[in-house]
Amino acid sequence: MLTSPTGAPIVTKAMLVLFAILFTYPLWAKYVGLYDYLGIEIAIFALYALGFNLLLGYTGLPSFGHGAYFGVGAYGYSMAMVELGTSPLVGLLLAILAGAVSAGLVALFLSHRRGIYFALMTIAFGQIFWFLSIKLRWLTGGEDGYLNVLRPVVELGSLKIDFGSNVTVYYFAAVLLALMVMLLWRVVHSPFGTALQAIRMNEVRARSAGYNVWLVKWTVFTLSGAVAGLAGGLLALTQESAYPNVMSLHASGFVVMMTLLGGGFVSFWGPVVGAALFILARDILGAATEAWLLWYGLLFIVVMLFEPEGAVGAWRRLAGLFVRPARREASPKVVP
Amino acid sequence: MTDGSDKPFFSAQGLQKRFGQQVVLEDISLSFERGTVSGIMGPNGAGKSTCFNVLTGVHKPDRGKVVFDGEDITGLSSPRIARKGISRSFQIMSLFDEFSALENIMVALPEVRGGLLRPLWDTRADTVVADRAAAILKSVGLDGHERTPAASLSYGQRRALEIGVALAPSPRLVFLDEPTQGLGSDGRLRLADLVQSLRDTYTLVIIEHDMEFLFRLADRISVIHWGQIIAEGTPAELRSNPWVRVSDLGKVA
């Protein structure tokens, strides 16, 4: 386990397992019926869901309009590429910035709320962004959105990155996901992460323990928006376009479903597992029937009824059958 | 800051608080001295808890002034009042249920709160912080329960942890809101011993309607009724106070 000079873990065993899967994926994917493009989508949505879970799982804040910041990132990237002619790396930086700024503005109106009021406000703001993306034709291209955001070839010194290739984009997304995993792991295991969980469990007590709850909520919402912006930018890079649908309430619901299905409430890894399951289910069910979402929805309901802690919860329960019970009892709740 | 040498450590003057049409606190003036145990008692609905909430920043007073150690803290938010060194426990138990007992204390430590921008600091792996938290747990009699989730502790242990979380920031003044609430006679005795053991270290203010408990522990007691202070004094003085004698409150005394 790699640790910082202060003894904080930077790379954990679980991360090594993830990285091993992530960085070998293109080598074995085709033998199990998967393909590079699917891996890109999984990486993007894992990134997005990890950032989303800072709010839902850690802080207990249900953001049901998170597609807004994802979409703003997609548009931000596309505008940078098309209007400013920047490189994809600058485009992604602007996508992060766009996600952070829009989430930061919205959070000004949300940070004193919680529970259902918070959820309703996030939906309302999500709808505003979605509506604007359709109506501000001069800025967003209306319903068509931005098309032909071409994938360029980037030269960094002697290194040539050809974004035209799916394998390259996959590795690029995988590196970003790996970095984000390390960053967010530190965030949630630092005092800031402890504060997030404390706010989820008992906001009043957190205040009376001296925490500026408003500021912590504002910060985590903005951070989550920045991560969503990056994921949205990556999607625009991959799909060579940005369009209003990524911002719709419908699309915002996907990230909630991924996070819950994977087990975001009980584990850091829930969103990653959930994103993979979601994309795979879409592909596998989608190949069999047009109405894949119906079957997926039923699957989701069954999981929530019988295993509300999601895939990771089910895995732990299975693993628990073979482990002495004392070990399970000692483990705190939101730590993998 | 003014010189607080001959002024009370903590004082509230002319506090008034209304909720809509209802006046809950009419005119409350209180003062607490450093190093003492003060009691606030009164029947249900007298305004005790509202009074605590106003003093600790949960509610802003409509009128009046609160001064702590020479500094005007009227109307400050509860996090800011907490950071000035005033801590409180809650009548309705208010813990971080999924955290272990030790983590409950750690969250409330000022160094953890002050480390929000230190992503490379793993508080759970920091033995100095853990030792400090363990010492506080021990001081409220919860040693051996460090790793038990707060939700799994017994009722009495949760009451003790409630106080432990309030003590974690090394406060200069501690408000305890009905600490015996829901405890049986054994639990009350144990809690009285705990409070007794804290009085040398902390300045305490306790709201209670368990008269016996308060008369045994408090140096001075204020009686709140109808949103006003109707009597004030040492336990001995209150026993002979006509107001207290005629009211139900005098029975135990």
XYZ file of C-alpha atoms in Angstrom:
589
model
C 0.000 0.000 0.000
C 1.472 3.337 -1.074
C 1.113 6.034 1.569
C 1.777 9.749 1.815
C 4.519 11.088 4.138
C 1.788 11.603 6.746
C 0.789 7.939 6.587
C -2.393 8.403 4.604
C -3.018 5.668 2.027
C -2.766 6.950 -1.555
C -3.057 3.652 -3.416
C -4.891 0.810 -1.678
C -5.153 -2.875 -2.504
C -8.669 -2.403 -3.849
C -7.344 0.301 -6.153
C -4.643 -2.016 -7.455
C -7.339 -4.544 -8.331
C -9.342 -1.859 -10.126
C -6.282 -0.547 -11.964
C -5.340 -4.064 -13.040
C -8.795 -4.610 -14.533
C -8.925 -1.105 -15.984
C -5.557 -1.098 -17.729
C -5.786 -4.606 -19.150
C -9.375 -4.252 -20.381
C -8.565 -3.685 -24.092
C -6.453 -6.859 -24.038
C -9.229 -9.234 -22.958
C -12.479 -7.359 -23.619
C -13.046 -8.816 -27.066
C -12.750 -12.388 -25.802
C -15.720 -11.926 -23.469
C -17.849 -10.105 -26.010
C -17.035 -6.551 -24.905
C -15.375 -3.768 -26.882
C -13.287 -0.666 -26.328
C -16.070 1.846 -26.761
C -18.077 0.173 -23.988
C -15.058 0.494 -21.712
C -14.907 4.238 -22.419
C -18.531 4.636 -21.416
C -18.046 2.625 -18.242
C -15.023 4.715 -17.281
C -16.886 7.979 -17.944
C -19.953 6.996 -15.968
C -17.882 5.516 -13.142
C -16.146 8.888 -12.889
C -19.447 10.730 -12.956
C -21.072 8.427 -10.382
C -18.088 8.619 -8.020
C -18.435 12.396 -7.931
C -22.190 12.116 -7.588
C -21.825 9.771 -4.623
C -19.921 12.421 -2.669
C -23.352 13.997 -2.362
C -25.741 11.061 -2.174
C -23.770 8.419 -0.294
C -21.408 10.484 1.822
C -23.320 13.670 2.578
C -26.829 12.263 2.202
C -27.774 14.979 -0.293
C -29.983 13.652 -3.107
C -29.098 15.612 -6.252
C -31.621 14.527 -8.823
C -30.677 17.034 -11.498
C -27.003 16.248 -11.708
C -27.153 15.854 -15.465
C -27.005 19.655 -15.587
C -23.327 19.769 -14.597
C -22.490 16.737 -16.699
C -24.135 18.492 -19.652
C -22.499 21.826 -18.951
C -19.186 19.961 -19.059
C -20.087 18.408 -22.410
C -21.053 21.797 -23.861
C -18.049 23.496 -22.279
C -15.707 21.009 -23.892
C -17.447 21.263 -27.265
C -17.418 25.046 -27.272
C -13.761 25.138 -26.335
C -12.921 22.756 -29.168
C -15.141 24.288 -31.850
C -15.226 27.990 -30.994
C -11.805 28.430 -29.437
C -10.005 25.620 -31.216
C -8.236 24.475 -28.062
C -6.593 21.120 -27.488
C -8.708 18.409 -25.786
C -6.732 18.793 -22.563
C -7.596 22.488 -22.327
C -11.136 21.605 -23.377
C -11.441 19.190 -20.475
C -10.042 21.746 -18.052
C -12.733 24.148 -19.234
C -15.328 21.381 -18.851
C -14.248 20.928 -15.220
C -14.393 24.677 -14.701
C -17.838 24.929 -16.326
C -19.172 22.122 -14.134
C -17.695 23.684 -11.008
C -18.935 27.210 -11.732
C -22.485 26.145 -12.596
C -22.704 23.799 -9.601
C -21.166 26.466 -7.376
C -23.807 28.984 -8.440
C -26.650 26.526 -7.930
C -25.223 25.473 -4.562
C -25.628 29.048 -3.340
C -29.368 28.386 -3.399
C -29.214 24.826 -2.083
C -26.712 24.677 0.710
C -29.098 25.593 3.503
C -31.516 22.862 2.434
C -31.614 19.122 2.984
C -33.769 16.079 2.308
C -36.755 16.400 0.029
C -36.437 20.200 -0.321
C -32.880 19.810 -1.473
C -33.927 17.095 -3.925
C -36.762 19.202 -5.389
C -34.507 22.216 -5.814
C -31.882 20.148 -7.643
C -34.567 18.866 -10.015
C -35.798 22.407 -10.636
C -32.292 23.664 -11.399
C -31.601 20.627 -13.558
C -34.693 21.420 -15.611
C -33.607 25.041 -15.999
C -30.266 23.970 -17.450
C -31.930 21.446 -19.735
C -34.435 24.064 -20.924
C -31.686 26.612 -21.535
C -29.673 24.105 -23.550
C -32.637 23.790 -25.918
C -33.703 27.424 -26.014
C -30.384 29.268 -26.207
C -29.876 28.285 -29.840
C -27.148 30.861 -30.495
C -25.079 29.372 -27.672
C -25.858 25.672 -27.681
C -27.181 24.927 -31.123
C -30.630 24.136 -29.757
C -31.980 20.612 -30.037
C -29.219 19.531 -32.401
C -26.531 20.663 -30.011
C -22.894 20.706 -31.008
C -22.012 18.257 -33.710
C -18.688 17.382 -35.313
C -16.534 18.066 -32.288
C -13.782 16.135 -34.000
C -11.333 13.990 -32.130
C -7.909 15.437 -32.957
C -4.365 14.153 -32.825
C -2.442 15.814 -30.024
C 1.323 16.125 -29.921
C 2.857 16.548 -26.504
C 6.530 16.927 -27.327
C 7.488 13.656 -28.944
C 4.366 11.913 -27.633
C 1.596 11.643 -30.189
C -1.911 10.942 -28.873
C -4.392 10.033 -31.554
C -7.825 10.622 -30.069
C -9.313 9.198 -33.227
C -8.690 5.706 -31.894
C -11.072 4.207 -29.345
C -8.249 2.351 -27.589
C -6.427 5.637 -27.040
C -9.526 7.359 -25.725
C -10.147 4.363 -23.499
C -6.698 4.527 -21.930
C -7.028 8.282 -21.575
C -10.367 7.892 -19.759
C -8.947 5.052 -17.664
C -6.030 7.205 -16.509
C -8.416 10.009 -15.574
C -10.641 7.557 -13.699
C -7.640 6.137 -11.836
C -6.477 9.630 -10.841
C -9.999 10.574 -9.765
C -10.299 7.427 -7.665
C -7.080 8.308 -5.827
C -8.164 11.924 -5.365
C -11.672 11.161 -4.134
C -10.424 8.383 -1.873
C -8.280 10.975 -0.122
C -11.165 13.436 0.002
C -13.539 11.033 1.727
C -10.896 9.674 4.115
C -9.718 13.104 5.209
C -11.370 15.273 7.869
C -13.477 16.759 5.062
C -14.936 13.323 4.308
C -15.595 12.778 7.995
C -17.459 16.092 8.042
C -19.540 15.012 5.032
C -20.631 11.852 6.811
C -21.247 13.697 10.051
C -23.553 16.073 8.177
C -25.407 13.132 6.669
C -25.952 11.547 10.067
C -26.773 14.638 12.061
C -26.604 18.112 10.603
C -27.706 19.861 13.804
C -25.014 18.167 15.862
C -22.384 18.919 13.237
C -23.297 22.593 13.503
C -23.112 22.572 17.258
C -19.706 20.869 17.017
C -18.551 24.009 15.196
C -18.790 22.888 11.562
C -19.814 25.492 9.022
C -22.311 23.097 7.460
C -23.389 25.533 4.755
C -19.833 25.970 3.488
C -19.081 22.239 3.582
C -22.239 21.506 1.585
C -21.458 24.251 -0.908
C -17.930 22.942 -1.357
C -18.928 19.311 -1.847
C -21.661 20.260 -4.314
C -19.210 22.341 -6.314
C -16.607 19.575 -6.245
C -19.199 17.057 -7.359
C -20.213 19.412 -10.181
C -16.573 19.717 -11.261
C -16.245 15.920 -11.473
C -19.512 15.733 -13.426
C -18.161 18.443 -15.743
C -15.049 16.403 -16.447
C -17.136 13.288 -17.145
C -19.413 15.297 -19.449
C -16.402 16.705 -21.284
C -15.064 13.193 -21.778
C -18.405 12.064 -23.157
C -18.398 14.950 -25.653
C -14.855 14.033 -26.639
C -15.883 10.412 -27.132
C -19.156 11.065 -28.943
C -17.809 14.103 -30.811
C -20.924 16.006 -29.802
C -22.957 17.622 -27.009
C -26.735 17.629 -27.002
C -29.570 18.546 -24.602
C -30.569 14.967 -23.836
C -27.594 14.419 -21.508
C -29.149 17.051 -19.238
C -32.666 15.672 -19.155
C -34.276 14.516 -15.934
C -34.334 11.068 -17.455
C -30.559 11.061 -17.944
C -30.037 12.549 -14.483
C -31.892 9.550 -13.092
C -29.354 7.141 -14.586
C -26.538 8.250 -12.344
C -28.811 7.861 -9.302
C -29.699 4.338 -10.405
C -26.075 3.422 -11.032
C -25.011 4.650 -7.628
C -27.817 2.894 -5.780
C -27.498 -0.341 -7.728
C -23.790 -0.511 -7.009
C -24.187 0.311 -3.332
C -23.050 3.933 -2.989
C -24.533 4.146 0.494
C -22.260 1.480 1.898
C -19.102 1.647 -0.150
C -16.734 3.982 -1.929
C -16.697 1.466 -4.786
C -20.472 1.263 -5.175
C -20.681 3.874 -7.955
C -17.909 2.199 -9.986
C -19.561 -1.218 -9.719
C -22.965 0.339 -10.426
C -21.783 2.215 -13.515
C -20.255 -0.958 -14.930
C -23.407 -2.970 -14.201
C -25.616 -0.278 -15.719
C -23.685 0.021 -18.970
C -23.318 -3.751 -19.270
C -27.030 -4.272 -18.564
C -27.869 -1.697 -21.192
C -25.728 -3.502 -23.731
C -26.787 -7.030 -22.878
C -30.480 -6.310 -22.328
C -30.429 -3.779 -25.143
C -29.199 -6.412 -27.594
C -32.167 -8.615 -26.697
C -34.936 -6.030 -26.570
C -35.698 -2.417 -27.384
C -37.438 -2.104 -24.045
C -34.249 -2.788 -22.076
C -34.988 0.031 -19.636
C -38.195 -1.716 -18.608
C -36.273 -4.867 -17.684
C -33.530 -2.852 -16.126
C -36.113 -0.961 -14.082
C -37.614 -4.213 -12.839
C -34.162 -5.484 -11.975
C -33.502 -2.254 -10.112
C -36.707 -2.600 -8.097
C -35.901 -6.187 -7.180
C -32.397 -5.223 -6.046
C -33.701 -2.300 -3.965
C -36.338 -4.528 -2.357
C -34.093 -7.427 -1.453
C -30.636 -5.877 -1.278
C -30.992 -2.148 -0.614
C -27.250 -1.925 -0.059
C -26.741 -2.760 -3.719
C -24.162 -4.947 -5.412
C -21.405 -4.201 -2.920
C -23.792 -4.934 -0.047
C -24.689 -8.273 -1.617
C -21.023 -9.083 -2.141
C -20.238 -8.301 1.510
C -23.116 -10.431 2.672
C -21.821 -13.326 0.570
C -18.262 -12.761 1.763
C -19.597 -12.544 5.311
C -20.776 -16.136 5.102
C -17.156 -17.194 4.966
C -15.723 -14.691 7.426
C -15.937 -14.753 11.192
C -18.747 -12.394 12.249
C -16.518 -10.382 14.622
C -14.683 -8.873 11.708
C -17.834 -7.597 10.096
C -19.104 -5.992 13.237
C -15.949 -3.991 13.742
C -15.987 -2.439 10.296
C -17.480 1.044 10.189
C -20.212 1.689 7.711
C -19.041 3.850 4.853
C -15.591 2.396 4.371
C -15.001 -0.314 1.830
C -12.964 42.781 24.271
C -13.684 44.453 27.535
C -12.080 43.645 30.807
C -14.182 40.864 32.272
C -12.496 40.647 35.668
C -15.437 41.612 37.837
C -18.071 40.780 35.249
C -19.705 37.380 35.092
C -18.084 34.696 32.906
C -21.297 34.294 30.944
C -24.308 36.541 31.124
C -27.585 36.985 29.318
C -29.657 40.117 29.802
C -33.294 40.682 28.934
C -33.616 37.840 26.447
C -36.878 37.675 24.605
C -37.944 35.100 22.055
C -41.238 34.793 20.205
C -42.416 32.193 17.752
C -45.189 33.891 15.790
C -47.674 35.216 18.325
C -46.373 33.068 21.123
C -43.879 34.618 23.523
C -41.745 31.749 24.781
C -39.109 33.767 26.572
C -40.499 36.907 28.165
C -37.489 38.436 29.827
C -34.638 36.163 30.843
C -31.508 37.334 32.572
C -28.972 34.779 33.713
C -25.326 34.672 34.643
C -22.909 31.841 35.249
C -19.565 31.997 37.048
C -16.396 30.269 35.899
C -15.757 26.912 37.528
C -19.276 26.467 38.900
C -22.175 24.169 38.175
C -25.363 26.100 37.443
C -28.789 24.616 37.150
C -31.849 25.738 35.230
C -35.101 24.135 36.196
C -38.767 24.605 35.554
C -41.832 22.666 34.513
C -42.352 21.325 30.982
C -43.038 24.073 28.494
C -41.548 26.744 30.722
C -39.049 27.730 28.050
C -35.952 25.952 29.342
C -34.986 24.349 26.060
C -35.761 27.486 24.060
C -33.584 29.361 26.488
C -30.730 26.893 25.839
C -31.294 27.156 22.105
C -31.053 30.937 22.250
C -27.928 30.812 24.410
C -26.188 28.355 22.055
C -27.129 30.061 18.793
C -29.747 27.626 17.487
C -32.257 30.490 17.633
C -31.557 34.204 17.519
C -33.120 36.190 20.385
C -35.609 38.907 19.413
C -34.258 41.139 22.126
C -31.512 41.005 24.727
C -27.786 40.528 24.925
C -25.498 37.572 25.530
C -21.944 38.158 26.724
C -19.363 35.396 27.076
C -16.016 36.097 28.725
C -16.285 39.791 27.933
C -17.338 39.264 24.320
C -20.771 40.036 22.901
C -21.975 36.849 21.204
C -25.626 37.817 20.757
C -27.167 36.298 17.647
C -24.080 34.410 16.457
C -24.761 31.119 14.630
C -24.315 27.866 16.512
C -21.072 26.861 14.761
C -19.549 30.228 15.622
C -20.650 30.015 19.227
C -19.210 26.491 19.357
C -15.889 27.781 18.074
C -15.855 30.397 20.865
C -15.651 27.524 23.337
C -19.289 26.910 24.233
C -20.443 23.346 23.838
C -23.757 21.611 24.395
C -25.481 18.272 24.644
C -29.007 17.603 23.452
C -32.149 16.551 25.283
C -33.227 14.349 22.401
C -30.177 12.276 21.771
C -28.184 13.659 18.933
C -25.273 11.431 17.994
C -23.605 10.340 14.761
C -25.254 6.940 14.855
C -23.256 5.091 12.215
C -19.929 6.303 13.581
C -18.268 4.338 16.360
C -18.169 5.879 19.826
C -14.558 6.904 19.203
C -15.402 8.496 15.846
C -18.232 10.460 17.468
C -15.661 12.073 19.741
C -13.125 12.527 16.940
C -15.552 14.455 14.731
C -16.029 16.949 17.527
C -12.290 17.486 18.132
C -11.240 20.966 17.010
C -8.114 19.656 15.256
C -10.252 17.393 13.064
C -12.643 20.235 12.330
C -9.656 22.463 11.575
C -8.255 19.896 9.127
C -10.981 20.170 6.499
C -8.471 21.312 3.904
C -5.901 18.608 4.645
C -6.725 15.754 2.251
C -3.480 13.956 3.078
C -4.348 13.645 6.752
C -5.973 10.366 7.700
C -7.586 11.153 11.039
C -8.555 7.541 11.652
C -4.934 6.465 11.295
C -3.633 9.279 13.522
C -2.810 7.783 16.908
C -2.448 11.139 18.649
C -6.014 12.082 17.726
C -7.287 8.584 18.547
C -5.600 8.672 21.953
C -7.103 12.039 22.763
C -10.542 10.830 21.753
C -10.062 7.627 23.766
C -9.155 9.677 26.849
C -12.389 11.664 26.510
C -14.389 8.460 26.089
C -12.764 7.152 29.250
C -13.683 10.311 31.137
C -17.361 9.597 30.467
C -16.964 5.936 31.379
C -17.096 4.481 27.882
C -13.638 2.921 27.695
C -13.859 -0.468 26.049
C -16.612 0.728 23.691
C -14.363 2.655 21.301
C -15.315 0.619 18.252
C -18.997 0.125 19.005
C -21.271 2.063 16.628
C -23.165 4.740 18.556
C -26.460 3.185 17.473
C -25.543 -0.096 19.193
C -24.731 1.396 22.595
C -27.215 1.029 25.464
C -29.426 3.990 26.302
C -27.339 4.962 29.313
C -24.126 4.675 27.324
C -25.609 6.862 24.601
C -26.422 9.470 27.261
C -22.799 9.364 28.390
C -21.550 9.622 24.793
C -23.861 12.589 24.271
C -21.922 14.339 27.038
C -18.596 13.054 25.699
C -19.230 14.655 22.296
C -19.960 17.938 24.071
C -16.695 17.691 26.029
C -14.523 16.805 23.020
C -13.684 20.385 21.956
C -12.277 21.183 25.463
C -15.015 23.769 25.895
C -14.803 26.649 28.341
C -18.515 26.340 29.046
C -20.718 23.271 28.688
C -24.503 23.268 28.479
C -26.177 19.930 29.274
C -29.787 19.737 28.132
C -31.764 17.347 30.373
C -28.984 14.785 30.676
C -31.078 12.400 32.810
C -33.930 12.284 30.302
C -35.184 8.712 30.032
C -32.746 7.268 32.572
C -33.810 5.014 35.439
C -32.688 5.599 39.008
C -29.458 3.636 38.541
C -28.659 5.552 35.406
C -29.325 8.827 37.196
C -26.942 7.920 39.986
C -24.229 7.014 37.512
C -24.800 10.242 35.612
C -24.654 12.262 38.834
C -21.266 10.664 39.560
C -20.130 11.527 36.042
C -21.174 15.180 36.393
C -19.535 15.275 39.829
C -16.290 14.092 38.240
C -16.472 16.809 35.563
C -17.026 19.764 37.861
C -13.349 20.288 38.629
C -12.475 20.586 34.952
C -15.454 22.330 33.344
C -17.893 25.153 33.876
C -21.265 23.466 33.569
C -24.849 24.598 33.067
C -27.488 21.905 33.413
C -31.158 22.012 32.478
C -33.128 19.473 34.453
C -36.520 18.804 35.727
C -35.177 16.110 38.026
C -35.008 18.321 41.103
C -33.115 15.873 43.285
C -30.383 15.563 40.671
C -29.985 19.312 40.351
C -30.175 20.125 44.053
C -27.356 17.683 44.684
C -25.044 18.960 41.968
C -25.632 22.632 41.301
C -23.979 25.539 43.069
C -26.711 27.898 41.933
C -30.100 27.261 40.381
C -32.414 29.464 38.329
C -36.080 28.560 38.083
C -37.820 29.398 34.796
C -41.588 29.594 34.557
C -43.778 31.333 31.969
C -40.657 32.459 30.146
C -39.257 34.304 33.126
C -36.870 33.652 35.974
C -39.122 33.309 38.996
C -36.475 32.377 41.519
C -32.735 32.128 41.796
C -30.216 31.070 44.421
C -28.282 28.254 46.002
C -30.167 24.997 46.539
C -30.499 25.911 50.226
C -31.967 29.334 49.417
C -34.408 27.851 46.945
C -35.699 25.375 49.488
C -36.954 28.294 51.557
C -38.115 30.410 48.600
C -41.875 30.985 48.854
C -42.335 30.808 45.071
C -40.711 27.432 44.895
C -42.521 26.200 48.009
C -45.984 26.947 46.695
C -45.288 25.533 43.247
C -45.032 21.834 42.512
C -41.323 22.321 42.167
C -40.899 22.516 45.913
C -42.092 19.027 46.615
C -38.770 17.319 46.214
C -36.922 20.162 47.862
